[in-house]
Amino acid sequence: MPELPEVETVRRSLIPLITGKKIARVSLYYPKIINGDSKLFQALLVGRTFETIDRRGKYLLFRFDEHLTMISHLRMEGKYYLEPTVQPHNKHVHVVFELTDGTSLQYQDVRKFGRMQLVDTGTEAQVSGIKLLGPEPLSSDFTVSAFQQGLQRHHKAIKPVLLDQKVVTGLGNIYVDEVLWLSQINPLTPANQLTLAQVKELHQQIIAELTKAVAAGGTTIRSYVDASGHSGHFQFDLNVYGEEGKPCPRCQTTIVKIKVGGRGTHFCPHCQPLPLGWHLNETEDAVVGGAHE
DNA sequence: ACCTAATCCTGCATGC
DNA sequence: TGCATGCAGGATTAGG
């Protein structure tokens, strides 16, 4: 599931493969991947040359000549790679960008959740999905005070607040669980109840963790690979995600998995104690209230 | 305005 | 073995 480090790794690995190449034709095998008019999408890309790729949060921004930008979100399992021919690699390839040199850039997405759309370069910031994104966590915009102000506006649990991309963008389910463990903050803690010390710690851990994960080429769980087919290495640095039932690397207490905001959530009940008033019942659901029956 | 649940999809794991 | 069921989840949308 690509989060910021994986999307960034895709961006970096894809740039040298496609820069300067020209599109001869676009084949669509699942038009729903395209937001807006899919015929227009195909027509506008013919004759365009890839210039570079930028990134905003988890969105890739493919830059072409003629002020054209293709916004692409990989969602769960989207992948790009270069094929030596124009034939689709397999049944999960939904978009083929045929290049004038006889090769093709192919987009594969087993779950068909990914989306692409074309905009005039420079207008991408107004597109829904990008418009409301919070600061880039690895940029100077992501300050402690901006982070604190963002958290202050939410009284729901910190986990869904970090997932919704508005306070800070780029974190997904894996890295949220990891940074909360690193910061020793329970995922159910109301965002506006974090102490200043906790906000500072979380801010620093988000930056440190994402920086390390980018350097490791991302995290490969299930299926992620970059544009050259390489797996990431950061899965070996995970402490809680997917580790339910195993000992916490810090205190040896058994890691538990619960649902928070509808998402699987891993944490250490000792290092990340539940907020006041919460407890886990026998099926490890987090519930509010006393243990009385 | 706020929050939760359902939605989209497929592959894989589980259970009978 | 085969079939049904459930689970995974990012972002959007529908509903309360």
Tab-separated table of C-alpha atoms (C1' of nucleotides) in Angstrom:
chain	number	residue	atom	x	y	z
A	1	MET	CA	0.000	0.000	0.000
A	2	PRO	CA	1.975	2.955	-1.227
A	3	GLU	CA	2.399	5.771	1.269
A	4	LEU	CA	4.736	8.740	0.912
A	5	PRO	CA	8.019	6.770	0.937
A	6	GLU	CA	6.761	4.291	-1.653
A	7	VAL	CA	5.315	6.984	-3.920
A	8	GLU	CA	8.552	8.942	-3.647
A	9	THR	CA	10.546	5.824	-4.532
A	10	VAL	CA	8.328	5.196	-7.551
A	11	ARG	CA	8.828	8.808	-8.631
A	12	ARG	CA	12.608	8.606	-8.393
A	13	SER	CA	12.852	5.243	-10.132
A	14	LEU	CA	10.484	6.230	-12.918
A	15	ILE	CA	12.049	9.566	-13.889
A	16	PRO	CA	15.164	8.132	-15.598
A	17	LEU	CA	13.046	5.544	-17.413
A	18	ILE	CA	10.649	7.911	-19.157
A	19	THR	CA	12.119	11.416	-19.286
A	20	GLY	CA	12.293	12.641	-22.882
A	21	LYS	CA	10.094	9.849	-24.221
A	22	LYS	CA	7.108	10.641	-26.407
A	23	ILE	CA	3.650	9.074	-26.317
A	24	ALA	CA	2.401	7.559	-29.579
A	25	ARG	CA	-0.864	6.099	-28.295
A	26	VAL	CA	-2.732	5.401	-25.042
A	27	SER	CA	-4.671	2.152	-24.617
A	28	LEU	CA	-7.287	1.894	-21.871
A	29	TYR	CA	-8.470	-1.513	-20.717
A	30	TYR	CA	-10.435	-0.235	-17.713
A	31	PRO	CA	-11.608	3.327	-18.439
A	32	LYS	CA	-12.908	3.870	-14.888
A	33	ILE	CA	-9.277	4.414	-13.876
A	34	ILE	CA	-9.553	7.810	-15.581
A	35	ASN	CA	-11.311	10.674	-13.819
A	36	GLY	CA	-13.241	12.665	-16.383
A	37	ASP	CA	-13.492	12.024	-20.127
A	38	SER	CA	-11.357	8.969	-20.904
A	39	LYS	CA	-11.429	9.572	-24.687
A	40	LEU	CA	-10.151	13.096	-24.151
A	41	PHE	CA	-7.500	11.704	-21.793
A	42	GLN	CA	-6.211	9.466	-24.580
A	43	ALA	CA	-6.360	12.162	-27.244
A	44	LEU	CA	-4.593	14.840	-25.205
A	45	LEU	CA	-1.637	12.601	-24.394
A	46	VAL	CA	-0.814	11.612	-27.968
A	47	GLY	CA	2.346	13.419	-29.083
A	48	ARG	CA	3.235	14.582	-25.556
A	49	THR	CA	6.733	14.148	-24.133
A	50	PHE	CA	7.467	13.207	-20.491
A	51	GLU	CA	9.483	15.988	-18.875
A	52	THR	CA	9.643	15.020	-15.205
A	53	ILE	CA	7.558	13.737	-12.294
A	54	ASP	CA	6.703	15.682	-9.155
A	55	ARG	CA	4.872	14.492	-6.057
A	56	ARG	CA	2.304	16.002	-3.700
A	57	GLY	CA	1.449	13.786	-0.746
A	58	LYS	CA	0.732	10.375	-2.256
A	59	TYR	CA	-0.071	11.846	-5.677
A	60	LEU	CA	2.333	11.573	-8.603
A	61	LEU	CA	2.340	14.552	-10.990
A	62	PHE	CA	3.612	13.569	-14.426
A	63	ARG	CA	4.763	16.690	-16.258
A	64	PHE	CA	4.509	16.905	-20.033
A	65	ASP	CA	5.243	19.552	-22.598
A	66	GLU	CA	2.373	21.828	-23.659
A	67	HIS	CA	1.545	22.593	-19.990
A	68	LEU	CA	-0.039	19.201	-19.462
A	69	THR	CA	0.061	17.392	-16.099
A	70	MET	CA	-1.220	13.902	-15.339
A	71	ILE	CA	-2.244	13.424	-11.719
A	72	SER	CA	-1.953	9.776	-10.660
A	73	HIS	CA	-2.813	8.126	-7.353
A	74	LEU	CA	-1.718	4.511	-6.871
A	75	ARG	CA	-4.132	3.884	-3.980
A	76	MET	CA	-3.586	0.307	-2.801
A	77	GLU	CA	-1.686	-1.539	-5.473
A	78	GLY	CA	-1.053	0.693	-8.476
A	79	LYS	CA	2.303	0.192	-10.229
A	80	TYR	CA	4.137	1.652	-13.195
A	81	TYR	CA	6.807	-0.095	-15.192
A	82	LEU	CA	8.400	0.018	-18.606
A	83	GLU	CA	7.820	-2.874	-21.011
A	84	PRO	CA	9.963	-3.550	-24.089
A	85	THR	CA	6.807	-3.954	-26.207
A	86	VAL	CA	3.345	-2.394	-26.270
A	87	GLN	CA	1.573	-5.619	-25.317
A	88	PRO	CA	-0.029	-5.641	-21.854
A	89	HIS	CA	2.004	-7.592	-19.368
A	90	ASN	CA	-1.014	-9.298	-17.780
A	91	LYS	CA	-4.735	-8.965	-17.088
A	92	HIS	CA	-4.199	-6.389	-14.351
A	93	VAL	CA	-2.701	-3.823	-16.718
A	94	HIS	CA	-5.334	-1.143	-17.285
A	95	VAL	CA	-3.467	1.668	-19.025
A	96	VAL	CA	-0.677	1.348	-21.618
A	97	PHE	CA	1.216	4.456	-22.719
A	98	GLU	CA	2.729	3.382	-26.029
A	99	LEU	CA	5.954	5.260	-26.682
A	100	THR	CA	7.401	6.267	-30.022
A	101	ASP	CA	10.480	4.063	-29.452
A	102	GLY	CA	8.325	0.905	-29.446
A	103	THR	CA	8.368	0.399	-25.681
A	104	SER	CA	5.493	1.218	-23.337
A	105	LEU	CA	4.820	2.549	-19.879
A	106	GLN	CA	2.260	0.239	-18.287
A	107	TYR	CA	-0.019	0.858	-15.338
A	108	GLN	CA	-0.993	-2.247	-13.391
A	109	ASP	CA	-3.480	-2.241	-10.537
A	110	VAL	CA	-4.916	-5.481	-9.192
A	111	ARG	CA	-7.661	-3.786	-7.176
A	112	LYS	CA	-8.437	-1.079	-9.735
A	113	PHE	CA	-8.528	1.574	-7.005
A	114	GLY	CA	-5.968	3.894	-8.576
A	115	ARG	CA	-7.064	6.996	-10.490
A	116	MET	CA	-5.543	9.323	-13.121
A	117	GLN	CA	-6.617	12.654	-14.531
A	118	LEU	CA	-5.253	15.402	-16.736
A	119	VAL	CA	-5.044	19.063	-15.791
A	120	ASP	CA	-3.300	22.176	-17.019
A	121	THR	CA	0.081	22.377	-15.319
A	122	GLY	CA	-0.173	24.739	-12.378
A	123	THR	CA	-3.839	24.085	-11.666
A	124	GLU	CA	-3.300	20.772	-9.869
A	125	ALA	CA	-3.451	22.446	-6.462
A	126	GLN	CA	-7.129	23.253	-7.071
A	127	VAL	CA	-8.114	19.682	-7.876
A	128	SER	CA	-10.228	17.939	-5.259
A	129	GLY	CA	-8.060	15.493	-3.394
A	130	ILE	CA	-5.033	17.770	-3.620
A	131	LYS	CA	-6.695	21.042	-2.654
A	132	LEU	CA	-7.150	20.204	1.014
A	133	LEU	CA	-3.876	18.350	1.607
A	134	GLY	CA	-1.851	19.391	4.626
A	135	PRO	CA	1.854	20.253	4.517
A	136	GLU	CA	4.476	17.916	3.109
A	137	PRO	CA	6.031	16.247	6.164
A	138	LEU	CA	9.550	16.440	4.695
A	139	SER	CA	9.331	20.121	3.816
A	140	SER	CA	9.925	23.219	5.921
A	141	ASP	CA	6.151	23.878	5.864
A	142	PHE	CA	5.714	21.104	8.405
A	143	THR	CA	6.485	23.011	11.587
A	144	VAL	CA	5.659	22.014	15.149
A	145	SER	CA	3.330	24.983	15.525
A	146	ALA	CA	1.446	24.242	12.287
A	147	PHE	CA	1.162	20.609	13.376
A	148	GLN	CA	-0.070	21.561	16.815
A	149	GLN	CA	-2.644	23.960	15.422
A	150	GLY	CA	-3.880	21.279	13.039
A	151	LEU	CA	-4.221	18.706	15.808
A	152	GLN	CA	-5.943	21.214	18.069
A	153	ARG	CA	-8.896	21.407	15.691
A	154	HIS	CA	-9.759	17.712	16.089
A	155	HIS	CA	-11.109	15.968	19.125
A	156	LYS	CA	-11.373	12.567	17.474
A	157	ALA	CA	-8.676	9.906	17.825
A	158	ILE	CA	-5.172	10.786	16.633
A	159	LYS	CA	-5.040	7.766	14.298
A	160	PRO	CA	-7.814	8.820	11.869
A	161	VAL	CA	-6.616	12.432	12.086
A	162	LEU	CA	-3.172	11.401	10.822
A	163	LEU	CA	-4.759	9.268	8.112
A	164	ASP	CA	-6.999	11.933	6.606
A	165	GLN	CA	-4.132	13.920	4.991
A	166	LYS	CA	-5.345	17.363	6.060
A	167	VAL	CA	-3.158	18.006	9.093
A	168	VAL	CA	-0.142	16.436	7.420
A	169	THR	CA	-0.055	14.494	4.147
A	170	GLY	CA	1.693	11.283	3.151
A	171	LEU	CA	1.065	8.932	6.057
A	172	GLY	CA	-0.963	5.748	5.571
A	173	ASN	CA	-1.965	2.910	7.824
A	174	ILE	CA	1.501	1.400	8.215
A	175	TYR	CA	3.475	4.544	9.026
A	176	VAL	CA	0.768	5.946	11.301
A	177	ASP	CA	0.943	2.858	13.504
A	178	GLU	CA	4.733	3.031	13.462
A	179	VAL	CA	5.097	6.718	14.352
A	180	LEU	CA	2.536	6.392	17.159
A	181	TRP	CA	4.501	3.457	18.584
A	182	LEU	CA	7.778	5.355	18.256
A	183	SER	CA	6.184	8.323	20.043
A	184	GLN	CA	4.528	6.094	22.666
A	185	ILE	CA	1.104	7.568	21.937
A	186	ASN	CA	-2.052	5.471	21.958
A	187	PRO	CA	-3.901	5.616	18.618
A	188	LEU	CA	-7.204	6.342	20.420
A	189	THR	CA	-5.896	9.468	22.149
A	190	PRO	CA	-7.989	12.485	21.115
A	191	ALA	CA	-5.814	14.628	18.833
A	192	ASN	CA	-6.422	17.799	20.816
A	193	GLN	CA	-5.458	16.137	24.090
A	194	LEU	CA	-1.840	15.471	23.152
A	195	THR	CA	0.593	17.366	25.342
A	196	LEU	CA	3.012	19.773	23.698
A	197	ALA	CA	5.798	17.302	24.459
A	198	GLN	CA	3.859	14.568	22.664
A	199	VAL	CA	3.159	16.811	19.671
A	200	LYS	CA	6.863	17.631	19.406
A	201	GLU	CA	7.847	13.990	19.710
A	202	LEU	CA	5.298	12.872	17.113
A	203	HIS	CA	6.371	15.647	14.738
A	204	GLN	CA	10.007	14.612	15.025
A	205	GLN	CA	9.214	10.885	14.661
A	206	ILE	CA	7.121	11.475	11.527
A	207	ILE	CA	10.027	13.283	9.878
A	208	ALA	CA	12.616	10.736	11.039
A	209	GLU	CA	10.555	7.690	10.089
A	210	LEU	CA	9.576	8.909	6.625
A	211	THR	CA	13.155	10.002	5.925
A	212	LYS	CA	14.461	6.552	6.868
A	213	ALA	CA	11.749	4.792	4.855
A	214	VAL	CA	12.505	6.854	1.728
A	215	ALA	CA	16.195	5.992	2.124
A	216	ALA	CA	15.244	2.303	2.372
A	217	GLY	CA	13.216	2.464	-0.828
A	218	GLY	CA	9.892	2.092	0.973
A	219	THR	CA	8.131	-0.797	2.661
A	220	THR	CA	7.159	-3.924	0.737
A	221	ILE	CA	4.096	-5.627	2.219
A	222	ARG	CA	2.097	-7.875	-0.079
A	223	SER	CA	3.110	-6.451	-3.430
A	224	TYR	CA	4.800	-3.073	-3.561
A	225	VAL	CA	7.743	-2.679	-5.956
A	226	ASP	CA	9.212	0.422	-7.587
A	227	ALA	CA	9.208	1.182	-11.319
A	228	SER	CA	12.231	-1.066	-11.817
A	229	GLY	CA	10.603	-3.985	-10.005
A	230	HIS	CA	12.692	-3.593	-6.846
A	231	SER	CA	11.215	-4.268	-3.406
A	232	GLY	CA	11.707	-1.809	-0.566
A	233	HIS	CA	13.623	-2.745	2.572
A	234	PHE	CA	11.798	-0.859	5.277
A	235	GLN	CA	9.511	-3.763	6.211
A	236	PHE	CA	12.439	-5.027	8.294
A	237	ASP	CA	12.282	-1.850	10.363
A	238	LEU	CA	8.595	-2.121	11.292
A	239	ASN	CA	7.932	-2.453	15.011
A	240	VAL	CA	4.173	-2.959	15.330
A	241	TYR	CA	2.463	-3.076	11.931
A	242	GLY	CA	1.554	-6.704	11.200
A	243	GLU	CA	3.225	-7.770	14.460
A	244	GLU	CA	0.093	-8.560	16.486
A	245	GLY	CA	0.692	-11.396	18.935
A	246	LYS	CA	4.443	-10.778	18.925
A	247	PRO	CA	6.431	-9.073	21.682
A	248	CYS	CA	6.871	-5.319	21.620
A	249	PRO	CA	10.518	-4.617	20.642
A	250	ARG	CA	10.717	-2.094	23.492
A	251	CYS	CA	9.062	-3.828	26.453
A	252	GLN	CA	8.156	-7.390	25.285
A	253	THR	CA	4.443	-6.884	25.998
A	254	THR	CA	2.295	-8.589	23.349
A	255	ILE	CA	1.326	-6.271	20.483
A	256	VAL	CA	-2.449	-6.099	19.979
A	257	LYS	CA	-4.526	-5.250	16.932
A	258	ILE	CA	-7.808	-3.351	17.208
A	259	LYS	CA	-10.046	-1.344	14.868
A	260	VAL	CA	-9.805	2.438	15.011
A	261	GLY	CA	-11.856	4.448	12.558
A	262	GLY	CA	-12.528	1.241	10.660
A	263	ARG	CA	-8.819	0.518	10.141
A	264	GLY	CA	-6.657	-2.242	11.552
A	265	THR	CA	-4.502	-0.633	14.233
A	266	HIS	CA	-1.465	-2.143	15.943
A	267	PHE	CA	-0.033	-0.918	19.211
A	268	CYS	CA	1.666	-1.909	22.457
A	269	PRO	CA	-0.763	-1.666	25.384
A	270	HIS	CA	2.116	-1.071	27.797
A	271	CYS	CA	4.220	1.509	25.900
A	272	GLN	CA	1.118	3.184	24.458
A	273	PRO	CA	-1.361	3.081	27.318
A	274	LEU	CA	-5.047	3.646	26.542
A	275	PRO	CA	-6.415	7.098	27.297
A	276	LEU	CA	-8.314	7.501	30.570
A	277	GLY	CA	-11.681	5.746	30.488
A	278	TRP	CA	-10.841	3.233	27.763
A	279	HIS	CA	-10.126	-0.461	28.105
A	280	LEU	CA	-9.917	-3.520	25.894
A	281	ASN	CA	-12.582	-6.200	26.290
A	282	GLU	CA	-11.926	-9.922	25.904
A	283	THR	CA	-12.054	-9.713	22.103
A	284	GLU	CA	-9.617	-6.800	22.159
A	285	ASP	CA	-12.131	-4.222	21.038
A	286	ALA	CA	-11.442	-0.857	22.576
A	287	VAL	CA	-14.473	0.368	24.518
A	288	VAL	CA	-15.212	3.396	26.662
A	289	GLY	CA	-16.434	3.003	30.204
A	290	GLY	CA	-15.725	0.916	33.271
A	291	ALA	CA	-15.270	-2.841	33.347
A	292	HIS	CA	-18.567	-3.305	35.200
A	293	GLU	CA	-21.338	-5.431	33.716
B	1	DA	C1'	-20.612	21.007	10.771
B	2	DC	C1'	-19.391	16.820	12.337
B	3	DC	C1'	-18.559	11.886	12.337
B	4	DT	C1'	-19.399	7.060	10.831
B	5	DA	C1'	-20.286	3.605	7.449
B	6	DA	C1'	-20.471	2.112	2.930
B	7	DT	C1'	-18.297	2.034	-1.448
B	8	DC	C1'	-14.969	0.566	-4.866
B	9	DC	C1'	-12.042	-4.142	-6.181
B	10	DT	C1'	-9.422	-8.577	-6.072
B	11	DG	C1'	-6.625	-12.080	-3.946
B	12	DC	C1'	-5.882	-14.588	-0.233
B	13	DA	C1'	-6.934	-16.912	4.189
B	14	DT	C1'	-10.246	-19.325	6.739
B	15	DG	C1'	-14.041	-22.488	7.770
B	16	DC	C1'	-17.369	-26.045	6.875
C	1	DT	C1'	-11.862	-30.223	-3.143
C	2	DG	C1'	-15.009	-26.616	-3.480
C	3	DC	C1'	-17.728	-23.077	-2.151
C	4	DA	C1'	-19.008	-19.190	0.810
C	5	DT	C1'	-17.468	-15.754	3.812
C	6	DG	C1'	-14.561	-12.202	5.457
C	7	DC	C1'	-10.707	-9.314	5.452
C	8	DA	C1'	-7.244	-5.842	3.672
C	9	DG	C1'	-7.470	-0.500	2.774
C	10	DG	C1'	-7.124	5.363	0.426
C	11	DA	C1'	-10.122	8.438	-0.641
C	12	DT	C1'	-14.759	9.716	-1.708
C	13	DT	C1'	-19.547	9.793	-0.873
C	14	DA	C1'	-23.817	8.942	1.373
C	15	DG	C1'	-26.287	9.027	5.464
C	16	DG	C1'	-27.192	10.164	10.425
